[in-house]
mmCIF file of C-alpha atoms and ligand atoms in Angstrom:
data_model
loop_
_atom_site.group_PDB
_atom_site.id
_atom_site.type_symbol
_atom_site.label_atom_id
_atom_site.label_comp_id
_atom_site.label_asym_id
_atom_site.label_seq_id
_atom_site.Cartn_x
_atom_site.Cartn_y
_atom_site.Cartn_z
ATOM 1 C CA MET A 1 126.459 36.327 89.870
ATOM 2 C CA SER A 2 125.434 33.400 92.040
ATOM 3 C CA SER A 3 121.871 33.221 93.261
ATOM 4 C CA ILE A 4 120.841 35.544 96.067
ATOM 5 C CA VAL A 5 120.502 34.337 99.625
ATOM 6 C CA TRP A 6 117.378 36.023 100.946
ATOM 7 C CA ARG A 7 117.352 36.820 104.652
ATOM 8 C CA ILE A 8 113.796 37.602 105.611
ATOM 9 C CA GLU A 9 112.776 39.393 108.804
ATOM 10 C CA HIS A 10 109.112 39.565 109.747
ATOM 11 C CA PHE A 11 107.529 42.194 111.996
ATOM 12 C CA ASN A 12 104.003 42.337 113.349
ATOM 13 C CA VAL A 13 104.307 46.108 113.633
ATOM 14 C CA ILE A 14 107.079 48.413 112.510
ATOM 15 C CA ASP A 15 107.328 52.095 111.680
ATOM 16 C CA SER A 16 108.510 51.519 108.098
ATOM 17 C CA THR A 17 110.216 48.494 106.574
ATOM 18 C CA ASN A 18 112.219 50.859 104.319
ATOM 19 C CA THR A 19 113.610 52.699 107.333
ATOM 20 C CA TRP A 20 114.575 49.433 109.036
ATOM 21 C CA VAL A 21 116.341 47.974 106.000
ATOM 22 C CA ALA A 22 118.115 51.286 105.305
ATOM 23 C CA LYS A 23 119.569 51.237 108.832
ATOM 24 C CA ARG A 24 120.816 47.660 108.399
ATOM 25 C CA ALA A 25 122.285 48.604 105.002
ATOM 26 C CA LEU A 26 124.277 51.421 106.612
ATOM 27 C CA GLU A 27 125.622 48.866 109.094
ATOM 28 C CA GLY A 28 126.835 46.810 106.121
ATOM 29 C CA ALA A 29 124.052 44.252 105.692
ATOM 30 C CA PRO A 30 124.530 42.257 102.491
ATOM 31 C CA GLU A 31 122.228 42.225 99.498
ATOM 32 C CA GLY A 32 119.204 40.015 100.009
ATOM 33 C CA LEU A 33 118.014 41.409 103.329
ATOM 34 C CA VAL A 34 114.223 41.639 103.264
ATOM 35 C CA ALA A 35 111.839 43.037 105.862
ATOM 36 C CA PHE A 36 108.118 42.530 105.764
ATOM 37 C CA ALA A 37 105.467 43.653 108.185
ATOM 38 C CA ASP A 38 101.796 43.092 108.898
ATOM 39 C CA PHE A 39 101.384 46.753 109.768
ATOM 40 C CA GLN A 40 103.404 49.941 109.431
ATOM 41 C CA SER A 41 102.749 52.833 111.795
ATOM 42 C CA ALA A 42 104.661 55.256 109.548
ATOM 43 C CA GLY A 43 104.587 53.707 106.067
ATOM 44 C CA ARG A 44 106.136 56.126 103.616
ATOM 45 C CA GLY A 45 105.520 57.082 100.008
ATOM 46 C CA ARG A 46 107.664 59.507 98.048
ATOM 47 C CA LEU A 47 108.026 63.144 99.103
ATOM 48 C CA ASP A 48 107.058 62.434 102.724
ATOM 49 C CA ARG A 49 103.693 61.079 101.731
ATOM 50 C CA GLN A 50 102.056 58.285 103.682
ATOM 51 C CA TRP A 51 101.423 54.718 102.657
ATOM 52 C CA GLU A 52 98.378 53.465 104.483
ATOM 53 C CA SER A 53 97.178 49.928 104.951
ATOM 54 C CA PRO A 54 95.210 48.156 107.673
ATOM 55 C CA PRO A 55 96.937 45.209 109.431
ATOM 56 C CA GLY A 56 97.427 42.115 107.287
ATOM 57 C CA ALA A 57 95.755 43.585 104.200
ATOM 58 C CA SER A 58 98.862 44.157 102.051
ATOM 59 C CA LEU A 59 102.296 42.958 101.279
ATOM 60 C CA LEU A 60 104.493 45.587 102.929
ATOM 61 C CA CYS A 61 108.133 44.791 102.306
ATOM 62 C CA SER A 62 111.551 46.261 101.604
ATOM 63 C CA ILE A 63 114.441 44.601 99.839
ATOM 64 C CA LEU A 64 118.127 45.508 99.957
ATOM 65 C CA LEU A 65 119.936 45.296 96.623
ATOM 66 C CA ARG A 66 123.545 46.156 95.888
ATOM 67 C CA PRO A 67 123.714 46.214 92.085
ATOM 68 C CA ASP A 68 126.790 47.143 90.096
ATOM 69 C CA LEU A 69 125.203 50.317 88.767
ATOM 70 C CA ALA A 70 125.697 54.067 88.877
ATOM 71 C CA PRO A 71 123.220 56.023 91.028
ATOM 72 C CA ASP A 72 121.622 57.508 87.910
ATOM 73 C CA GLN A 73 120.338 54.012 87.104
ATOM 74 C CA LEU A 74 118.094 53.877 90.170
ATOM 75 C CA GLN A 75 114.979 53.729 88.021
ATOM 76 C CA LEU A 76 116.195 50.467 86.501
ATOM 77 C CA VAL A 77 116.327 48.918 89.977
ATOM 78 C CA VAL A 78 112.775 50.113 90.611
ATOM 79 C CA ALA A 79 111.743 48.636 87.254
ATOM 80 C CA CYS A 80 113.323 45.304 88.146
ATOM 81 C CA VAL A 81 111.315 45.002 91.373
ATOM 82 C CA ALA A 82 108.118 46.372 89.801
ATOM 83 C CA LEU A 83 108.331 43.807 86.987
ATOM 84 C CA ALA A 84 108.962 41.021 89.501
ATOM 85 C CA ALA A 85 105.917 42.106 91.507
ATOM 86 C CA ARG A 86 103.796 42.252 88.381
ATOM 87 C CA ALA A 87 104.876 38.779 87.288
ATOM 88 C CA ALA A 88 104.183 37.424 90.781
ATOM 89 C CA LEU A 89 100.664 38.859 90.725
ATOM 90 C CA VAL A 90 100.026 37.299 87.326
ATOM 91 C CA ARG A 91 101.182 33.913 88.627
ATOM 92 C CA LEU A 92 99.128 33.990 91.819
ATOM 93 C CA SER A 93 95.942 35.781 90.825
ATOM 94 C CA GLY A 94 95.818 36.374 87.082
ATOM 95 C CA VAL A 95 95.717 40.134 87.785
ATOM 96 C CA ARG A 96 98.070 41.778 85.286
ATOM 97 C CA PRO A 97 98.756 45.320 86.424
ATOM 98 C CA ALA A 98 100.364 47.844 84.121
ATOM 99 C CA LEU A 99 103.292 49.951 85.213
ATOM 100 C CA LYS A 100 102.729 53.658 85.541
ATOM 101 C CA TRP A 101 105.738 55.943 85.452
ATOM 102 C CA PRO A 102 107.596 56.300 87.716
ATOM 103 C CA ASN A 103 106.669 53.788 90.395
ATOM 104 C CA ASP A 104 103.081 52.562 90.462
ATOM 105 C CA LEU A 105 101.343 49.362 89.474
ATOM 106 C CA ILE A 106 97.833 50.103 88.285
ATOM 107 C CA VAL A 107 94.773 48.235 87.066
ATOM 108 C CA GLY A 108 92.778 50.521 84.800
ATOM 109 C CA ASP A 109 93.169 53.854 86.602
ATOM 110 C CA ALA A 110 93.430 52.349 90.062
ATOM 111 C CA LYS A 111 96.636 51.994 92.033
ATOM 112 C CA ILE A 112 97.203 48.469 93.307
ATOM 113 C CA ALA A 113 100.829 48.877 94.407
ATOM 114 C CA GLY A 114 103.443 51.577 94.928
ATOM 115 C CA LEU A 115 107.222 51.419 95.135
ATOM 116 C CA LEU A 116 109.661 53.554 97.056
ATOM 117 C CA ALA A 117 113.354 53.227 96.184
ATOM 118 C CA GLU A 118 115.952 54.899 98.349
ATOM 119 C CA ILE A 119 119.694 55.037 97.803
ATOM 120 C CA VAL A 120 121.435 54.344 101.091
ATOM 121 C CA SER A 121 125.063 54.597 100.009
ATOM 122 C CA VAL A 122 127.255 54.586 96.941
ATOM 123 C CA ASP A 123 130.522 53.390 98.501
ATOM 124 C CA GLU A 124 131.774 50.429 96.496
ATOM 125 C CA ARG A 125 128.435 49.473 95.062
ATOM 126 C CA LEU A 126 125.121 51.168 95.095
ATOM 127 C CA ALA A 127 123.035 50.128 98.111
ATOM 128 C CA VAL A 128 119.354 50.535 97.313
ATOM 129 C CA VAL A 129 116.340 49.787 99.448
ATOM 130 C CA VAL A 130 113.289 49.083 97.349
ATOM 131 C CA GLY A 131 110.036 49.073 99.276
ATOM 132 C CA ILE A 132 106.773 47.909 97.866
ATOM 133 C CA GLY A 133 103.245 47.950 99.153
ATOM 134 C CA VAL A 134 100.722 45.751 97.338
ATOM 135 C CA ASN A 135 97.031 45.955 98.254
ATOM 136 C CA LEU A 136 95.852 42.370 98.667
ATOM 137 C CA THR A 137 92.510 42.364 100.470
ATOM 138 C CA HIS A 138 91.900 46.055 101.009
ATOM 139 C CA GLU A 139 92.281 49.008 98.703
ATOM 140 C CA GLY A 140 93.990 52.283 99.652
ATOM 141 C CA PRO A 141 92.550 55.387 101.324
ATOM 142 C CA ALA A 142 89.053 56.432 100.259
ATOM 143 C CA ASN A 143 90.285 59.578 98.499
ATOM 144 C CA VAL A 144 92.681 57.617 96.270
ATOM 145 C CA VAL A 145 91.657 55.767 93.118
ATOM 146 C CA SER A 146 92.921 52.393 94.240
ATOM 147 C CA THR A 147 92.136 48.712 94.153
ATOM 148 C CA SER A 148 93.253 45.386 95.585
ATOM 149 C CA VAL A 149 94.040 41.929 94.242
ATOM 150 C CA ARG A 150 90.888 40.552 95.833
ATOM 151 C CA ALA A 151 88.701 43.291 94.342
ATOM 152 C CA GLU A 152 90.146 42.615 90.883
ATOM 153 C CA SER A 153 90.209 38.816 90.897
ATOM 154 C CA GLY A 154 88.336 37.464 93.902
ATOM 155 C CA VAL A 155 91.578 35.737 94.876
ATOM 156 C CA THR A 156 92.865 36.107 98.432
ATOM 157 C CA ILE A 157 96.658 36.031 98.546
ATOM 158 C CA THR A 158 98.473 36.193 101.863
ATOM 159 C CA PRO A 159 101.452 38.553 102.213
ATOM 160 C CA PRO A 160 104.017 35.736 102.734
ATOM 161 C CA ALA A 161 102.725 33.878 99.667
ATOM 162 C CA LEU A 162 103.177 36.945 97.470
ATOM 163 C CA LEU A 163 106.575 37.725 98.972
ATOM 164 C CA ASP A 164 107.768 34.211 98.198
ATOM 165 C CA ILE A 165 106.855 34.432 94.508
ATOM 166 C CA LEU A 166 107.980 38.061 94.209
ATOM 167 C CA LEU A 167 111.461 37.099 95.447
ATOM 168 C CA ASP A 168 111.476 34.173 93.016
ATOM 169 C CA GLU A 169 110.666 36.527 90.130
ATOM 170 C CA LEU A 170 113.201 39.060 91.381
ATOM 171 C CA GLU A 171 115.909 36.437 91.532
ATOM 172 C CA ALA A 172 115.143 35.594 87.893
ATOM 173 C CA ARG A 173 115.787 39.240 86.921
ATOM 174 C CA ARG A 174 118.456 40.322 89.411
ATOM 175 C CA ALA A 175 121.512 39.295 87.382
ATOM 176 C CA SER A 176 120.229 41.434 84.500
ATOM 177 C CA LEU A 177 121.079 44.550 86.511
ATOM 178 C CA ASP A 178 124.789 43.724 86.347
ATOM 179 C CA SER A 179 125.297 43.339 82.597
ATOM 180 C CA ALA A 180 124.741 45.631 79.630
ATOM 181 C CA ASP A 181 122.678 42.987 77.804
ATOM 182 C CA GLY A 182 120.610 42.300 80.888
ATOM 183 C CA GLN A 183 119.982 46.003 81.431
ATOM 184 C CA ALA A 184 118.822 46.342 77.821
ATOM 185 C CA SER A 185 116.371 43.464 78.181
ATOM 186 C CA LEU A 186 115.058 44.858 81.477
ATOM 187 C CA ARG A 187 114.537 48.250 79.815
ATOM 188 C CA ASP A 188 112.617 46.489 77.030
ATOM 189 C CA GLU A 189 110.393 44.609 79.459
ATOM 190 C CA TYR A 190 109.860 47.848 81.404
ATOM 191 C CA ARG A 191 108.887 49.883 78.319
ATOM 192 C CA ARG A 192 106.516 47.156 77.142
ATOM 193 C CA SER A 193 104.746 47.155 80.509
ATOM 194 C CA LEU A 194 104.598 50.924 80.849
ATOM 195 C CA VAL A 195 101.071 52.068 80.086
ATOM 196 C CA THR A 196 102.138 55.718 80.388
ATOM 197 C CA LEU A 197 103.849 55.754 76.976
ATOM 198 C CA GLY A 198 101.715 57.098 74.136
ATOM 199 C CA GLN A 199 99.288 58.795 76.533
ATOM 200 C CA MET A 200 98.571 62.463 77.094
ATOM 201 C CA VAL A 201 99.780 63.195 80.583
ATOM 202 C CA ARG A 202 99.924 65.971 83.104
ATOM 203 C CA VAL A 203 103.157 65.848 85.060
ATOM 204 C CA GLU A 204 102.976 67.596 88.378
ATOM 205 C CA ARG A 205 106.465 68.716 89.266
ATOM 206 C CA THR A 206 107.631 70.377 92.470
ATOM 207 C CA ASN A 207 106.893 73.904 91.282
ATOM 208 C CA ASP A 208 104.786 73.544 88.148
ATOM 209 C CA ALA A 209 102.915 71.155 85.887
ATOM 210 C CA ILE A 210 103.314 70.305 82.208
ATOM 211 C CA VAL A 211 100.873 68.671 79.810
ATOM 212 C CA GLY A 212 102.040 66.685 76.826
ATOM 213 C CA LEU A 213 102.442 63.346 75.129
ATOM 214 C CA ALA A 214 104.485 60.769 77.050
ATOM 215 C CA LYS A 215 106.836 59.747 74.282
ATOM 216 C CA SER A 216 109.518 57.519 75.735
ATOM 217 C CA VAL A 217 111.726 56.675 78.654
ATOM 218 C CA ASP A 218 115.413 57.405 78.252
ATOM 219 C CA GLU A 219 118.346 55.284 79.421
ATOM 220 C CA PHE A 220 118.202 56.895 82.870
ATOM 221 C CA GLY A 221 114.519 56.136 83.315
ATOM 222 C CA GLN A 222 113.490 59.745 82.768
ATOM 223 C CA LEU A 223 110.139 60.274 81.104
ATOM 224 C CA ILE A 224 110.355 62.199 77.836
ATOM 225 C CA VAL A 225 107.234 64.302 77.322
ATOM 226 C CA LEU A 226 106.471 66.095 74.083
ATOM 227 C CA VAL A 227 105.126 69.532 75.028
ATOM 228 C CA ASP A 228 104.103 71.325 71.828
ATOM 229 C CA GLU A 229 107.252 70.800 69.746
ATOM 230 C CA ASP A 230 109.667 70.468 72.662
ATOM 231 C CA GLU A 231 110.910 67.341 74.353
ATOM 232 C CA VAL A 232 110.962 67.782 78.111
ATOM 233 C CA SER A 233 112.664 65.141 80.241
ATOM 234 C CA VAL A 234 111.174 64.582 83.637
ATOM 235 C CA THR A 235 113.179 63.101 86.483
ATOM 236 C CA VAL A 236 110.695 63.313 89.309
ATOM 237 C CA GLY A 237 107.051 64.088 89.301
ATOM 238 C CA ASP A 238 103.584 62.673 89.568
ATOM 239 C CA VAL A 239 101.933 61.664 86.364
ATOM 240 C CA VAL A 240 98.225 61.869 85.702
ATOM 241 C CA HIS A 241 97.047 59.949 82.646
ATOM 242 C CA LEU A 242 94.602 62.256 80.885
ATOM 243 C CA ARG A 243 91.504 61.211 79.011
ATOM 244 C CA ALA A 244 90.990 62.793 75.592
ATOM 245 C CA HIS A 245 88.726 65.652 76.750
ATOM 246 C CA GLU A 246 91.082 66.506 79.615
ATOM 247 C CA ALA A 247 94.026 66.806 77.252
ATOM 248 C CA GLU A 248 92.437 69.527 75.129
ATOM 249 C CA PRO A 249 93.690 73.054 75.678
ATOM 250 C CA SER A 250 91.230 75.055 77.784
HETATM 251 C C1 BT5 B 1 104.354 55.228 96.679
HETATM 252 O O1 BT5 B 1 104.568 56.557 96.909
HETATM 253 O O2 BT5 B 1 103.471 54.765 96.007
HETATM 254 C C2 BT5 B 1 105.345 54.324 97.405
HETATM 255 C C3 BT5 B 1 104.699 53.435 98.410
HETATM 256 C C4 BT5 B 1 105.691 52.497 99.035
HETATM 257 C C5 BT5 B 1 105.118 51.771 100.197
HETATM 258 C C6 BT5 B 1 106.034 50.695 100.712
HETATM 259 S S1 BT5 B 1 105.258 49.693 101.914
HETATM 260 C C7 BT5 B 1 106.751 48.966 102.351
HETATM 261 C C8 BT5 B 1 107.803 50.060 102.296
HETATM 262 N N1 BT5 B 1 107.936 50.730 103.557
HETATM 263 C C9 BT5 B 1 107.554 52.027 103.476
HETATM 264 O O3 BT5 B 1 107.555 52.835 104.430
HETATM 265 N N2 BT5 B 1 107.169 52.297 102.219
HETATM 266 C C10 BT5 B 1 107.329 51.160 101.346
HETATM 267 P P1 BT5 B 1 103.791 57.730 96.159
HETATM 268 O O4 BT5 B 1 103.891 57.555 94.674
HETATM 269 O O5 BT5 B 1 104.329 58.972 96.764
HETATM 270 O O6 BT5 B 1 102.301 57.507 96.556
HETATM 271 C C11 BT5 B 1 101.827 57.805 97.848
HETATM 272 C C12 BT5 B 1 100.361 58.116 97.717
HETATM 273 O O7 BT5 B 1 99.640 56.891 97.428
HETATM 274 C C13 BT5 B 1 99.704 58.639 98.976
HETATM 275 O O8 BT5 B 1 99.863 60.022 99.081
HETATM 276 C C14 BT5 B 1 98.248 58.246 98.770
HETATM 277 O O9 BT5 B 1 97.602 59.173 97.902
HETATM 278 C C15 BT5 B 1 98.355 56.940 97.991
HETATM 279 N N3 BT5 B 1 98.206 55.758 98.874
HETATM 280 C C16 BT5 B 1 98.502 55.623 100.173
HETATM 281 N N4 BT5 B 1 98.244 54.367 100.593
HETATM 282 C C17 BT5 B 1 97.781 53.696 99.493
HETATM 283 C C18 BT5 B 1 97.332 52.358 99.274
HETATM 284 N N5 BT5 B 1 97.327 51.430 100.229
HETATM 285 N N6 BT5 B 1 96.919 52.038 98.003
HETATM 286 C C19 BT5 B 1 96.918 52.941 97.003
HETATM 287 N N7 BT5 B 1 97.322 54.209 97.163
HETATM 288 C C20 BT5 B 1 97.750 54.584 98.396
#
């Protein structure tokens, strides 16, 4: 496909950039619409959780993509944006976060960025809003193990500067979503960056939790966890990376 035309809208204050872009997507906005804000009054995580950031301290943005993919490939779209964000951070600050399944960028144990992907429609093509919050000069809430680019590197990046390079890196990967070869290479890059694989994990699901070895990610982006002898595939859930002593049966 030809290169994307980004159409960037900036807000001083907004409820949630994801909500705004989703509304425009329903009205038929083309791929490439981007919203970014200095402050969100109702920034959202998954499962109605909050994303909190003081004014000007983070990149808070949402991007509309309309890839030629089935809805069950949503995780690949998330991976595409997460990898672009990671590459942008490497370029601007030298900080090289790892990806944590399903949607975090972490440094060590600390969350530096989170992504929220929402399917808006599946009419002709999939319309997906991918939101990302990246802590630049301020880490997350005190009760969350979190960090910022400045804390990790001493480098102060402004939100527009990171957005610019993130979109550049996303453009470099976007066409991959539309071809089988491209999808395979994205999956490779994703698996290589995913620190979750090979670790003992506790996956907190809606009604229960499982503990096991994170073995692989399947073609739909589901995490395959080896629990005793059984392979359990996890679609949604929160993953805690366990240290050796935490992984032992109690
Ligand atoms: C996420 O959800 O990590 C997705 C966050 C997506 C935020 C972006 S900002 C732009 C766009 N517009 C939106 O409204 N949202 C997107 P989840 O995995 O559910 O993690 C949410 C949890 O992360 C919260 O419950 C807190 O524990 C923690 N958290 C909140 N703010 C944080 C921060 N600034 N840094 C690190 N962790 C944070």
